[in-house]
Short mmCIF file of C-alpha atoms in Angstrom, two decimals:
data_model
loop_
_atom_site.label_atom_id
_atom_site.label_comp_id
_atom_site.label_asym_id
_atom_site.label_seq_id
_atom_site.Cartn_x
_atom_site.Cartn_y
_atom_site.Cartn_z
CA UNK A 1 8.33 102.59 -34.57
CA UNK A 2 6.32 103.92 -32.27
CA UNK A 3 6.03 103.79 -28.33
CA UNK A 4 3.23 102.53 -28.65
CA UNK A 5 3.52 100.00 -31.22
CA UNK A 6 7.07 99.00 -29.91
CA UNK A 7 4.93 97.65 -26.79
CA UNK A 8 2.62 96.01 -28.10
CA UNK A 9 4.30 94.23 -31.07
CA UNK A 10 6.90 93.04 -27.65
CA UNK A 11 4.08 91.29 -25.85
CA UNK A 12 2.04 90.11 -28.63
CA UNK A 13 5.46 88.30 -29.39
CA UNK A 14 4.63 86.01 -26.89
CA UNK A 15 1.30 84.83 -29.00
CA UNK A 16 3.47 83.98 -31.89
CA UNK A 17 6.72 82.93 -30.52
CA UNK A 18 6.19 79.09 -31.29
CA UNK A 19 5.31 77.20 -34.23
CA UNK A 20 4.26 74.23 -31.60
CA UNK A 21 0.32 73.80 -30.84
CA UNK A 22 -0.46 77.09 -33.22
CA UNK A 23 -4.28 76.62 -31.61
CA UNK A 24 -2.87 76.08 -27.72
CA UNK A 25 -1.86 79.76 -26.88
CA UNK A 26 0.79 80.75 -24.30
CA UNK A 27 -1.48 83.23 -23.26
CA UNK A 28 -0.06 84.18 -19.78
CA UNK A 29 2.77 86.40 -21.22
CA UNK A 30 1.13 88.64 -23.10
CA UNK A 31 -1.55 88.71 -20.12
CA UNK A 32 1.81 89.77 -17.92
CA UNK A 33 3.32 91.83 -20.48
CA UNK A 34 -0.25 93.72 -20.40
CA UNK A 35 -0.63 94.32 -16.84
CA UNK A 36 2.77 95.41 -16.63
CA UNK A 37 1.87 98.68 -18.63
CA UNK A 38 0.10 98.31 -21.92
CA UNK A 39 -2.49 101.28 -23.09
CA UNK A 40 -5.45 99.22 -22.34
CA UNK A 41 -7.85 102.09 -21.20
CA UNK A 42 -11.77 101.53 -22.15
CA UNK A 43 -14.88 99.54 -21.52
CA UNK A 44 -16.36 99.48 -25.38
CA UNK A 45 -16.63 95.88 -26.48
CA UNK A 46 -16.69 95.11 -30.24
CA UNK A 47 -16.83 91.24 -31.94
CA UNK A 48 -16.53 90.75 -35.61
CA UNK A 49 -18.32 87.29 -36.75
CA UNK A 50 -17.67 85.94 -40.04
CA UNK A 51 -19.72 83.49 -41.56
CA UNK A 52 -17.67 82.10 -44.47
CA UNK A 53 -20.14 79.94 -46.92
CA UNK A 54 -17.52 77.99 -48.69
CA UNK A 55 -17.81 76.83 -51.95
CA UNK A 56 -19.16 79.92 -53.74
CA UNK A 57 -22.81 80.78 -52.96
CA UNK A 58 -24.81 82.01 -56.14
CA UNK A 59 -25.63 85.25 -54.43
CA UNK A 60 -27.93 86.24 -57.42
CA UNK A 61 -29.79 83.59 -56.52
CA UNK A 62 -30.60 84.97 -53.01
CA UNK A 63 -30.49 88.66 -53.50
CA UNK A 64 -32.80 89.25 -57.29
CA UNK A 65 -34.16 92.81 -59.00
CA UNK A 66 -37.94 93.01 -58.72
CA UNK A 67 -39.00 95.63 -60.48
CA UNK A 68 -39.87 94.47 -63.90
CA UNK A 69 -37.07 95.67 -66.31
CA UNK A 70 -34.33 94.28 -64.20
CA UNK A 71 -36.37 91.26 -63.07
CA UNK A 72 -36.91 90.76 -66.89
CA UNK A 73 -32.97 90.99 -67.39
CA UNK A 74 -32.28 88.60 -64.44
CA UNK A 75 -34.76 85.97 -65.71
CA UNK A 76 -33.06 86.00 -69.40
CA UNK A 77 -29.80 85.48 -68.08
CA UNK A 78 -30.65 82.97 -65.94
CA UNK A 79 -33.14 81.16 -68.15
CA UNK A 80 -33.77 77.45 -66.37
CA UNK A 81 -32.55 78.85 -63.10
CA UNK A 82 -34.44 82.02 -62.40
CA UNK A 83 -36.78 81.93 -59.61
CA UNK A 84 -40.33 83.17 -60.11
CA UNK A 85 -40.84 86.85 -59.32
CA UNK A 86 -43.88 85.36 -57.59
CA UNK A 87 -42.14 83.56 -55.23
CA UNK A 88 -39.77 86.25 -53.99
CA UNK A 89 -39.83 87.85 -50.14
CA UNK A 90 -40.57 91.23 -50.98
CA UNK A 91 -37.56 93.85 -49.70
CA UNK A 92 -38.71 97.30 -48.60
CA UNK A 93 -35.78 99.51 -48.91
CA UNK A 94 -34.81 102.89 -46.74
CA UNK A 95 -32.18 104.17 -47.99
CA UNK A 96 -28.88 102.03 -50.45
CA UNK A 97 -29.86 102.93 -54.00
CA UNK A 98 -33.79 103.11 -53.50
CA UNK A 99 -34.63 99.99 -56.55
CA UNK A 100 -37.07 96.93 -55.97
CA UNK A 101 -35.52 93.56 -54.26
CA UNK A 102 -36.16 90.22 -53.69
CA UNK A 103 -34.87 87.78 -51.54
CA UNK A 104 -35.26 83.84 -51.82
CA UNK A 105 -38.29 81.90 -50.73
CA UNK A 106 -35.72 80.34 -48.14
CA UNK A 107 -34.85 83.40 -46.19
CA UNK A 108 -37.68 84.28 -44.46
CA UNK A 109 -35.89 84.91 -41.31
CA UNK A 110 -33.68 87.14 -43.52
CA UNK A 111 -36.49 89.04 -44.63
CA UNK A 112 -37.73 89.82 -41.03
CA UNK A 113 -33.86 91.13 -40.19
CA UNK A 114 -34.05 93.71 -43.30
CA UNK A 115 -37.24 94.88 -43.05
CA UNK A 116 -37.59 94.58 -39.51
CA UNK A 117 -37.65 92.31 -36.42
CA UNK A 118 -41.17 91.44 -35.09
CA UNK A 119 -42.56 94.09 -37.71
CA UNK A 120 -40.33 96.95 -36.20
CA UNK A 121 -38.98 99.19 -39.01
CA UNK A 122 -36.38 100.33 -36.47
CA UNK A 123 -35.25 97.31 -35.66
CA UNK A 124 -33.86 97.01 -38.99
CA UNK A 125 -30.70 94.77 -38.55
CA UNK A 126 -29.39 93.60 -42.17
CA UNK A 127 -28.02 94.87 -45.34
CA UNK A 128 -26.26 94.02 -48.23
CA UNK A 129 -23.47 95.08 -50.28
CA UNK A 130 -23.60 94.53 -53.72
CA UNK A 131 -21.21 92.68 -56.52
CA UNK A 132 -18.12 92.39 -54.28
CA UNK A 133 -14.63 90.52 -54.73
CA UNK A 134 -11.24 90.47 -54.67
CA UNK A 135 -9.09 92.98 -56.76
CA UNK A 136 -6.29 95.18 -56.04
CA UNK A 137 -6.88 97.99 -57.61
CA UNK A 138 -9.88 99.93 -59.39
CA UNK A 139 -10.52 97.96 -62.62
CA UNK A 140 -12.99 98.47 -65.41
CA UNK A 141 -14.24 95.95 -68.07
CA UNK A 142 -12.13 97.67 -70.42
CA UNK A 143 -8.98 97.57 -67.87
CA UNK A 144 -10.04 93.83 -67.40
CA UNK A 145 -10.00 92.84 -71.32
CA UNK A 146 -7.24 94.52 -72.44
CA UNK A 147 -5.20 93.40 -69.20
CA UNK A 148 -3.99 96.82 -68.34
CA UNK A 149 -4.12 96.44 -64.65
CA UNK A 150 -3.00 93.64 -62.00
CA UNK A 151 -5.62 91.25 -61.12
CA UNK A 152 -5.97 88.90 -58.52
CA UNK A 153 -3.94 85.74 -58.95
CA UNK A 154 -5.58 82.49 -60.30
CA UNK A 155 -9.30 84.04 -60.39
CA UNK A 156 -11.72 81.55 -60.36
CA UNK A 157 -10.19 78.93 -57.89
CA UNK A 158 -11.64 77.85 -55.12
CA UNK A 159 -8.22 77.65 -52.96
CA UNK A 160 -6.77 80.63 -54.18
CA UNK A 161 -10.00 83.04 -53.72
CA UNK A 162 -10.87 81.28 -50.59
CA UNK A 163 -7.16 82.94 -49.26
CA UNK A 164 -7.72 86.09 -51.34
CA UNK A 165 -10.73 87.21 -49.22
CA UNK A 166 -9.33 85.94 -45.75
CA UNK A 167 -5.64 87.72 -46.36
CA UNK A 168 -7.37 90.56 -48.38
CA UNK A 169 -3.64 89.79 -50.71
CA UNK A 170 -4.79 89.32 -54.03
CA UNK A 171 -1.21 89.45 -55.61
CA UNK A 172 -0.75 86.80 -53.09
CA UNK A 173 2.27 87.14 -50.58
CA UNK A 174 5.14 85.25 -49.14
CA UNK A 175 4.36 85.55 -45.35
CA UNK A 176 0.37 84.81 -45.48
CA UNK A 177 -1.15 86.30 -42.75
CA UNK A 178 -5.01 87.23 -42.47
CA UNK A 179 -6.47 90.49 -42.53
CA UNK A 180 -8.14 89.92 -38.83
CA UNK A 181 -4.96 88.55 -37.67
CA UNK A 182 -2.92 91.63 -38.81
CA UNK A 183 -5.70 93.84 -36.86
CA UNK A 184 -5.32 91.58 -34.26
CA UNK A 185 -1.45 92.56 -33.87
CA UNK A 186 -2.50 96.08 -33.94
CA UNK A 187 -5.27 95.92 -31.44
CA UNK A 188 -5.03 92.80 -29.06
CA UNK A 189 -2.21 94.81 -26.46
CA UNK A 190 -3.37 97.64 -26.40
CA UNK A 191 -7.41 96.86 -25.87
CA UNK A 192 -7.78 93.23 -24.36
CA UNK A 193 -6.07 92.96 -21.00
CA UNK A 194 -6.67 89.17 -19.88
CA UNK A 195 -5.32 85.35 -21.05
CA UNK A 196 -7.50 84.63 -23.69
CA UNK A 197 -6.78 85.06 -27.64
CA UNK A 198 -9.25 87.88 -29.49
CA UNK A 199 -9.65 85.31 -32.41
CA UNK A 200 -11.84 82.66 -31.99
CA UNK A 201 -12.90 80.32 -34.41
CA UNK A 202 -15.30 77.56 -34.28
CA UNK A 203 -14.32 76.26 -37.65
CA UNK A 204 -10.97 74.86 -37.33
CA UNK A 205 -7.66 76.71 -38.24
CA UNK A 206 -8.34 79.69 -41.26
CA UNK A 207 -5.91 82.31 -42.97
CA UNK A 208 -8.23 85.04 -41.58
CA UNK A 209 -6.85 85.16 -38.41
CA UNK A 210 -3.47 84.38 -38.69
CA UNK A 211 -1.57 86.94 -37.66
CA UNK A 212 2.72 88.16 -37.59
CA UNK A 213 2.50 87.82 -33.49
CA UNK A 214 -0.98 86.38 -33.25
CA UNK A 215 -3.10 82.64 -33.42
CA UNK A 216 -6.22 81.90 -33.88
CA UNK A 217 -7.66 79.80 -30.32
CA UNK A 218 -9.84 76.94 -31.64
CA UNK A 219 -12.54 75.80 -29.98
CA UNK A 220 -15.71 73.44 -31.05
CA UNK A 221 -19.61 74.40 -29.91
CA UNK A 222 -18.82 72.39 -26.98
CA UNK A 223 -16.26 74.52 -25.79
CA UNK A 224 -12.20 74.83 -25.44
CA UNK A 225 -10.11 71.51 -26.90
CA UNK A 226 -8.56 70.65 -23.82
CA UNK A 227 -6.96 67.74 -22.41
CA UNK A 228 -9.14 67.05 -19.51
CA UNK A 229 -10.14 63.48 -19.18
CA UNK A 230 -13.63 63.05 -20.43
CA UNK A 231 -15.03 59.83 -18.92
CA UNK A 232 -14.29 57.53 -16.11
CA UNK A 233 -13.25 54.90 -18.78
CA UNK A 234 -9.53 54.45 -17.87
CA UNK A 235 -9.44 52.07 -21.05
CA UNK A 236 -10.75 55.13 -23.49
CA UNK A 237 -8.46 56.10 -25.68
CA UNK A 238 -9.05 59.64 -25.46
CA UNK A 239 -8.73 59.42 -21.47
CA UNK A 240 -5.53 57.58 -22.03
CA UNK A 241 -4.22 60.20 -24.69
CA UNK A 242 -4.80 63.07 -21.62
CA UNK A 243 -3.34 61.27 -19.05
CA UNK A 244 0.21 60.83 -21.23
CA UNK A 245 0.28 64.24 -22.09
CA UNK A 246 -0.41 65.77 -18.89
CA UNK A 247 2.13 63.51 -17.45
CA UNK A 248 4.74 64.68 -19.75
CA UNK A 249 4.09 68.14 -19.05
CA UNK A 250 4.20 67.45 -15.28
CA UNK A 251 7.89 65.91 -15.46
CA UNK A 252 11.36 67.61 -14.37
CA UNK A 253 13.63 67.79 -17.57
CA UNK A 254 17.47 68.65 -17.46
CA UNK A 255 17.24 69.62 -20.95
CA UNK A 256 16.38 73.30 -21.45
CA UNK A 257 14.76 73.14 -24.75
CA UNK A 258 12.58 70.00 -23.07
CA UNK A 259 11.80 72.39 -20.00
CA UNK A 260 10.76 75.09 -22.06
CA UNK A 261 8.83 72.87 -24.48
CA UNK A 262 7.05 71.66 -21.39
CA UNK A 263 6.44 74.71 -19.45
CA UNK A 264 4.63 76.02 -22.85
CA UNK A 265 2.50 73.04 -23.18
CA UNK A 266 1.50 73.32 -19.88
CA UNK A 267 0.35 76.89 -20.14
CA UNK A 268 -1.11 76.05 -23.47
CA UNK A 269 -3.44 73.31 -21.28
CA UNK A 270 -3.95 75.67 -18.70
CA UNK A 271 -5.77 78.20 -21.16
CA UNK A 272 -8.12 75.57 -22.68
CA UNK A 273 -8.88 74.83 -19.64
CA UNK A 274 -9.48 78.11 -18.47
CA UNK A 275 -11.86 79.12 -21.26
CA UNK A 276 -13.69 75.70 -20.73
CA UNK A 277 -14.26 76.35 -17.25
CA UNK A 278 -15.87 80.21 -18.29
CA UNK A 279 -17.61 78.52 -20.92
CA UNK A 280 -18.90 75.99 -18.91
CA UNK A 281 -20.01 78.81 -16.34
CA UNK A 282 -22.81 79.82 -18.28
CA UNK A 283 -26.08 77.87 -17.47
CA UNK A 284 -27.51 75.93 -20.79
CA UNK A 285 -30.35 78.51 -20.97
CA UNK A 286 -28.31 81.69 -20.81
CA UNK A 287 -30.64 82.76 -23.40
CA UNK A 288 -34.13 81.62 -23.72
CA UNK A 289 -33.79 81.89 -27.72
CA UNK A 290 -34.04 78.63 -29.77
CA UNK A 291 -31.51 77.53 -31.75
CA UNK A 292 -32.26 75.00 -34.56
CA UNK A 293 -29.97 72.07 -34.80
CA UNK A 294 -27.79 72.28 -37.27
CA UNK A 295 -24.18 72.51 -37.69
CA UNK A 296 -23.87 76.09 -38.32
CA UNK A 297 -26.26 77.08 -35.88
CA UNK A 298 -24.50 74.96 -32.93
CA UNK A 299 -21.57 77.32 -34.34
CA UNK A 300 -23.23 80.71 -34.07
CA UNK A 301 -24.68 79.47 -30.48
CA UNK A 302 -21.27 78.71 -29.47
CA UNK A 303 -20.51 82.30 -30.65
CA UNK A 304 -22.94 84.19 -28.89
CA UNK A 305 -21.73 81.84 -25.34
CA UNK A 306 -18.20 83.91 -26.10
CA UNK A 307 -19.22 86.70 -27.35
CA UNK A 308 -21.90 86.92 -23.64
CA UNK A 309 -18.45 86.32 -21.95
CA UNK A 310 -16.30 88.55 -23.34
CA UNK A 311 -15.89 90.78 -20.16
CA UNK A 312 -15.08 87.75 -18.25
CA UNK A 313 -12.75 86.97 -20.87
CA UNK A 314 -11.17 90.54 -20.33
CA UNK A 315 -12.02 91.08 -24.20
CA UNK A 316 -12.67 94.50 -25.42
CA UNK A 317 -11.92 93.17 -29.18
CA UNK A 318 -13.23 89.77 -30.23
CA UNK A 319 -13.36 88.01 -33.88
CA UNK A 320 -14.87 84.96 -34.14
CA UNK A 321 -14.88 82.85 -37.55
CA UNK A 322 -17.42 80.07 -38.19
CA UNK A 323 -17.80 78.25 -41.54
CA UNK A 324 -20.83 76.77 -43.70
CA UNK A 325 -19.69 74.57 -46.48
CA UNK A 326 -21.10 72.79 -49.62
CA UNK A 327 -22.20 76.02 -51.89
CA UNK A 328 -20.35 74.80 -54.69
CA UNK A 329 -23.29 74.33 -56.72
CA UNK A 330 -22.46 73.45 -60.16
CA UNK A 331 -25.82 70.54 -60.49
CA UNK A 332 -29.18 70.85 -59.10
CA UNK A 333 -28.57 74.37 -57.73
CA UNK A 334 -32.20 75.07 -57.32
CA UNK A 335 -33.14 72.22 -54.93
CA UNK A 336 -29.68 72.18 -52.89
CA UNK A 337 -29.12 76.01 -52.60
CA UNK A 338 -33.22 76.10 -51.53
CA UNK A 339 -32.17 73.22 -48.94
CA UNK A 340 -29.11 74.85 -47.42
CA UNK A 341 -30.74 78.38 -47.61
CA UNK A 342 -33.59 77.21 -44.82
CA UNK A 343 -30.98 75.84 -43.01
CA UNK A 344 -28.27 79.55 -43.06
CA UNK A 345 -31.46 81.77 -43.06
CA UNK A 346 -33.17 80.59 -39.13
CA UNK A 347 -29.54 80.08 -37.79
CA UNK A 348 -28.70 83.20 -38.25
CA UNK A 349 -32.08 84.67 -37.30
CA UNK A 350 -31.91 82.79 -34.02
CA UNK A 351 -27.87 84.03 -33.87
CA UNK A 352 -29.40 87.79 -33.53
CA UNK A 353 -32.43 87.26 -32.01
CA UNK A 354 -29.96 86.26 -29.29
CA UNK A 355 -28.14 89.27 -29.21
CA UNK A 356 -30.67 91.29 -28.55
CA UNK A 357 -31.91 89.03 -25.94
CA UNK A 358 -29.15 89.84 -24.13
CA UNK A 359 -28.36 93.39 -25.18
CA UNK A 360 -25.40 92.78 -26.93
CA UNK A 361 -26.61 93.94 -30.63
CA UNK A 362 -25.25 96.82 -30.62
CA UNK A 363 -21.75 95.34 -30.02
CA UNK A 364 -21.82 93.14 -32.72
CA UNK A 365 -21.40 92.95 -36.55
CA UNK A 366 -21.87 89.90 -38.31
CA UNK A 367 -21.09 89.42 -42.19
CA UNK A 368 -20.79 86.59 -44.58
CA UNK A 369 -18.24 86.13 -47.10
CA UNK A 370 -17.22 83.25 -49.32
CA UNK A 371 -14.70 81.79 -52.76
CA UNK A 372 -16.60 83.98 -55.16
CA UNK A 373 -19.91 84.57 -57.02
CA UNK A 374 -21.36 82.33 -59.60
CA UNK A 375 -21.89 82.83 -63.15
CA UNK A 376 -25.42 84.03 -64.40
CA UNK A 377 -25.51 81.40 -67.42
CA UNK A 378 -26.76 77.92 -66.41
CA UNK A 379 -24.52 74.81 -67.41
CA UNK A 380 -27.72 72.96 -67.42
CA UNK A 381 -28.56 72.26 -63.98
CA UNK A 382 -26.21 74.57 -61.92
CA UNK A 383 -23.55 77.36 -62.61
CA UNK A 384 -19.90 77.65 -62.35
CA UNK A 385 -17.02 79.66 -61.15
CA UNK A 386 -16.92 83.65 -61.13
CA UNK A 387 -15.86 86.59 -59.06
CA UNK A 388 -18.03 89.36 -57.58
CA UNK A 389 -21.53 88.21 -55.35
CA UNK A 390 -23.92 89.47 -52.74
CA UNK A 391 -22.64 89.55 -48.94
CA UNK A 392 -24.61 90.51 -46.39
CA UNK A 393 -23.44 92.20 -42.82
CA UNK A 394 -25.63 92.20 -39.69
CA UNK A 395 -26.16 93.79 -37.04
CA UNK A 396 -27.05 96.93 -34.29
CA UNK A 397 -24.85 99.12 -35.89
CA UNK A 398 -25.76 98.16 -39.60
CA UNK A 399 -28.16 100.54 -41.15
CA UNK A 400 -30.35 97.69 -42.15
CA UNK A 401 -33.03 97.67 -44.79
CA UNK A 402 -30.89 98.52 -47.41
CA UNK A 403 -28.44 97.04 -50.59
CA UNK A 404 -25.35 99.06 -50.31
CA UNK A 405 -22.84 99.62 -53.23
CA UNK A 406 -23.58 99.19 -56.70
CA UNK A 407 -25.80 96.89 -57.61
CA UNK A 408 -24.77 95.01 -61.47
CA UNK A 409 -26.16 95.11 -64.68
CA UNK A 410 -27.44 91.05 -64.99
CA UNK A 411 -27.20 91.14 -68.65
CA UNK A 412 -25.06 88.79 -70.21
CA UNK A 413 -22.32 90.23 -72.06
CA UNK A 414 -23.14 93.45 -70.26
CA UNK A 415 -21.25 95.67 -68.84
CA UNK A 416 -20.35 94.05 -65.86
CA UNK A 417 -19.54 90.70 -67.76
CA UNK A 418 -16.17 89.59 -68.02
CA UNK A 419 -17.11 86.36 -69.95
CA UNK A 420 -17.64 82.72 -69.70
CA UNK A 421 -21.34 83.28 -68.81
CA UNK A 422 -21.74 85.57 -66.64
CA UNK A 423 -18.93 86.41 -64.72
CA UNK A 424 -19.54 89.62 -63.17
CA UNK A 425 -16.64 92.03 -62.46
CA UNK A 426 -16.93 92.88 -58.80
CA UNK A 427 -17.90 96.80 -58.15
CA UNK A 428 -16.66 96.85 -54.58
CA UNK A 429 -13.49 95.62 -53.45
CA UNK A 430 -13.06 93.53 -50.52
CA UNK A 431 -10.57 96.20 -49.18
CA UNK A 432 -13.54 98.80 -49.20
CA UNK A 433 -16.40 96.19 -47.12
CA UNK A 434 -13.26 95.08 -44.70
CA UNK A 435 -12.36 98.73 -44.51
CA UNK A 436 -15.71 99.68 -42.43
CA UNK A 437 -15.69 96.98 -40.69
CA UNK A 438 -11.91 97.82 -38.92
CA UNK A 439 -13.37 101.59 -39.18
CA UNK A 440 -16.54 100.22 -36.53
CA UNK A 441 -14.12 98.10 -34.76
CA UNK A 442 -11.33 100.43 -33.74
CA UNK A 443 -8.32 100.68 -35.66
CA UNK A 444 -7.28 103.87 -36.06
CA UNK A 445 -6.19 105.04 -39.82
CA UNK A 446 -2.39 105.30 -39.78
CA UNK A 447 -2.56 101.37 -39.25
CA UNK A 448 -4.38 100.59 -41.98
CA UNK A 449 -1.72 100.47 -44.62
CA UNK A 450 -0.59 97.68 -42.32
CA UNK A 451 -3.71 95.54 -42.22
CA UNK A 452 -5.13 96.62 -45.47
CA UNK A 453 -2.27 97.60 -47.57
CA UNK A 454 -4.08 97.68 -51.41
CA UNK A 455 -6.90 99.88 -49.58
CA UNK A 456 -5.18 103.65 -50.71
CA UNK A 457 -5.96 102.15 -53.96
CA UNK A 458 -9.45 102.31 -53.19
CA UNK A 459 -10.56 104.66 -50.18
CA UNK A 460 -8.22 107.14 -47.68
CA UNK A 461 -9.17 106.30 -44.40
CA UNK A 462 -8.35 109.63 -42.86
CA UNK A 463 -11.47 110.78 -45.07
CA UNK A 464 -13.99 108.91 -42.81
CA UNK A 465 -16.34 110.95 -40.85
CA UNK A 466 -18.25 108.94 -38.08
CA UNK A 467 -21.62 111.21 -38.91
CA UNK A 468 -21.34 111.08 -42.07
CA UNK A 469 -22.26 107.37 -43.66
CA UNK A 470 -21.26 108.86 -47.13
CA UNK A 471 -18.07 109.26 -46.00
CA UNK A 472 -17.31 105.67 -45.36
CA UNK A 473 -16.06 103.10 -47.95
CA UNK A 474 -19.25 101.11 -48.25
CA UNK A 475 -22.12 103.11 -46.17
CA UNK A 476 -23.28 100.67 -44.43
CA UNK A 477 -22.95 101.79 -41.20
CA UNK A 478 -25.21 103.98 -39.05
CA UNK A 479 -24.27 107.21 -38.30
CA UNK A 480 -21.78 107.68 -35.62
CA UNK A 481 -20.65 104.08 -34.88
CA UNK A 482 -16.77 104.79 -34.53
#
């Protein structure tokens, strides 16, 4: 072990140490442990936002082939489902692999990102990547049928892919830890210097951020979950809830293991109440962009509060991890996908439009993941369970206006179909989109095998040349970003 890595696994210690309030950080020692000598040189700041649509989005649905043979294809397949080629937001590509696209009536505000905010091609923010998921190591149909390689364990369920994608562990693993957790053991010493966790999420507790010395810090659109009295209602529960705890924290124990449980509850307060008070600092209008109101958009407004604070934080690395549920559409996809669609597409407009209010776009990549893709057959009125889909990432750095990776054949019973109606084998692993991602945000290659460890499978990371998109795992990226 290196110098190095000695110090910062020693004070990142002090984020995992305790199984006790996992989302109520003791903070202040690795905050000591940092000033006392940690590598944290650097005034960069990077966030990572992921936007996981739970459930299984029918991505095929969203991101269609326009030109006529592959439209024609797509409509066969998807017979009662398919949406007219009429009806589709036209895509103008500039670079990916140069075909016709279409994206859903319902993502206008999509649309504008890929092609170009306010009508400005260089203001191209979005991309794709096409037919991803969860494997572990390069696998063809023919690998896939006659099972000669290892595939991810229990394809197909919700639970089980839901993990897959947050731990990037297909074969599963004993210790679960998430793949922006274990970057967040890597980089959290050695870049952010004050008392506030690197992974934020707005969406409860998650796998993805779980680290070996590292938590998640939880917070709500409102701010930190804190025990401050809220009301003057001495008979409120809630106010009488705060008043116990803080009173049990504030007591002189004999017991040592009572002291110390105290002491760290205490801290734990003290840091929710620290980020409420920065959050708090911020006037309502900090930006002047509208959000609508909707649960995922209070989420992604809560977001861009942190992500505007992140020097005041002391954060040079951020992840934040927000969540969008109720994609599992296996009846009346049409109507509820369309529904949900207009509610993901302006949120996430207004999320960047934001950004670049405030000058922060080019500090920011946003992507969505989610379960899996959906089958191209229709069961009638929806479709079911299958593995690779459409994700999009977002973003400054992004070279937008284009569908990266391979785009799949939509035939069924092609050569991308595993079976059962469409099940589409994914073309790009998880390993590879995560991959660019860390590449953009800062971890250097020797410490990928720790964060990504099926990855050599797929791409060397000492291969990557910053001016050289082609290099990269995906090409997503703009030249030069890392």
């Amino acid at each position: 072990m290196n110098r190095r890595k000695f110090l910062g696994e020693s004070a990142c210690a002090a984020l995992g140490s305790t199984s006790v309030m996992s989302t109520l950080l003791n903070l202040k020692m690795a905050g000591q442990a940092v000033a006392a000598g940690l590598p944290a040189s650097g005034t960069d700041h990077k966030t990572l936002v992921c936007i996981f649509l739970h459930g299984g989005i029918d991505s095929f649905n969203v991101l269609v082939p326009r030109d006529a043979a592959r439209y024609a294809e797509y409509a066969a397949s998807r017979t009662n489902l398919a949406l007219s080629s009429s009806s589709l937001l036209t895509l103008n590509q500039t670079g990916g692999n140069g075909e016709l696209y279409g994206l859903h009536p319902g993502t206008g505000e999509l649309e504008e990102l890929f092609n170009g905010m306010g009508g400005d091609a260089l203001k191209r923010r979005l991309a794709f990547v096409a037919n991803v998921g969860t494997l572990i190591q390069p696998t063809s149909l023919s690998d896939y049928q006659n099972e000669n390689v290892s595939l991810p364990r229990a394809l197909f369920s919700h639970i089980d892919q839901i993990e897959q994608w947050q731990t990037s562990l297909p074969q599963g693993a004993s210790n679960l830890t998430g793949w922006a957790g274990r970057a967040a053991d890597v980089l959290h010493c050695t870049h952010n210097q004050e008392l506030t966790s690197m992974s934020l999420s707005f969406a409860g507790n998650n796998i993805f951020q779980v680290g070996n010395t590292t938590q998640q810090f939880v917070m709500t659109p409102g701010g930190a979950l804190s025990f401050s009295q809220q009301g003057s209602n001495s008979y409120n529960p809630t106010v009488q809830k705060n008043i116990a705890v803080k009173s049990l924290v504030e007591q002189h124990y004999t017991n040592l293991i009572e002291t110390a449980f105290a002491d760290l509850t205490r801290q734990s307060v003290e840091q929710q109440e620290f980020v409420q008070e920065q959050f708090d600092s911020l006037p309502e209008d900090f930006v002047t962009t509208e959000f609508p109101n909707s649960s995922i958009a209070q989420q992604l407004q809560g977001a861009l509060r942190m992500i505007r604070l992140r020097e005041e934080l002391g954060l040079r690395r951020q992840t934040i991890f927000l969540s969008f549920g109720g994609w599992d559409h296996h009846g009346e996809l049409l109507d509820n996908q369309d529904a949900m669609l207009r509610i993901l597409s302006p949120a996430l407009g207004a999320f960047q439009a934001g950004l670049e209010e405030l000058e922060l776009a080019d500090s920011v990549i946003s992507f969505t993941a989610s379960d899996f893709g959906r089958t191209l057959r229709s069961n009638g009125r929806g479709t079911d369970h299958a593995w690779g889909g459409n994700q999009l990432v977002m973003g400054g750095p992004v070279a937008g206006g284009q569908v990266a990776g391979t785009y799949p054949s939509l035939a069924l019973d092609g050569p991308n179909d595993v079976g059962r109606g469409g099940r589409l084998l994914p073309s790009t692993s998880v390993d590879e989109l995560f991959a660019e991602l860390l590449l953009w945000f800062g971890l250097a290659p020797n410490d990928f095998e720790e964060v990504l460890p099926n990855l050599s499978n797929f791409y060397d990371p000492y291969t990557a040349v910053a001016s050289d998109p082609a290099t990269l795992p995906v090409g997503f990226l703009k030249p030069n970003q890392f």
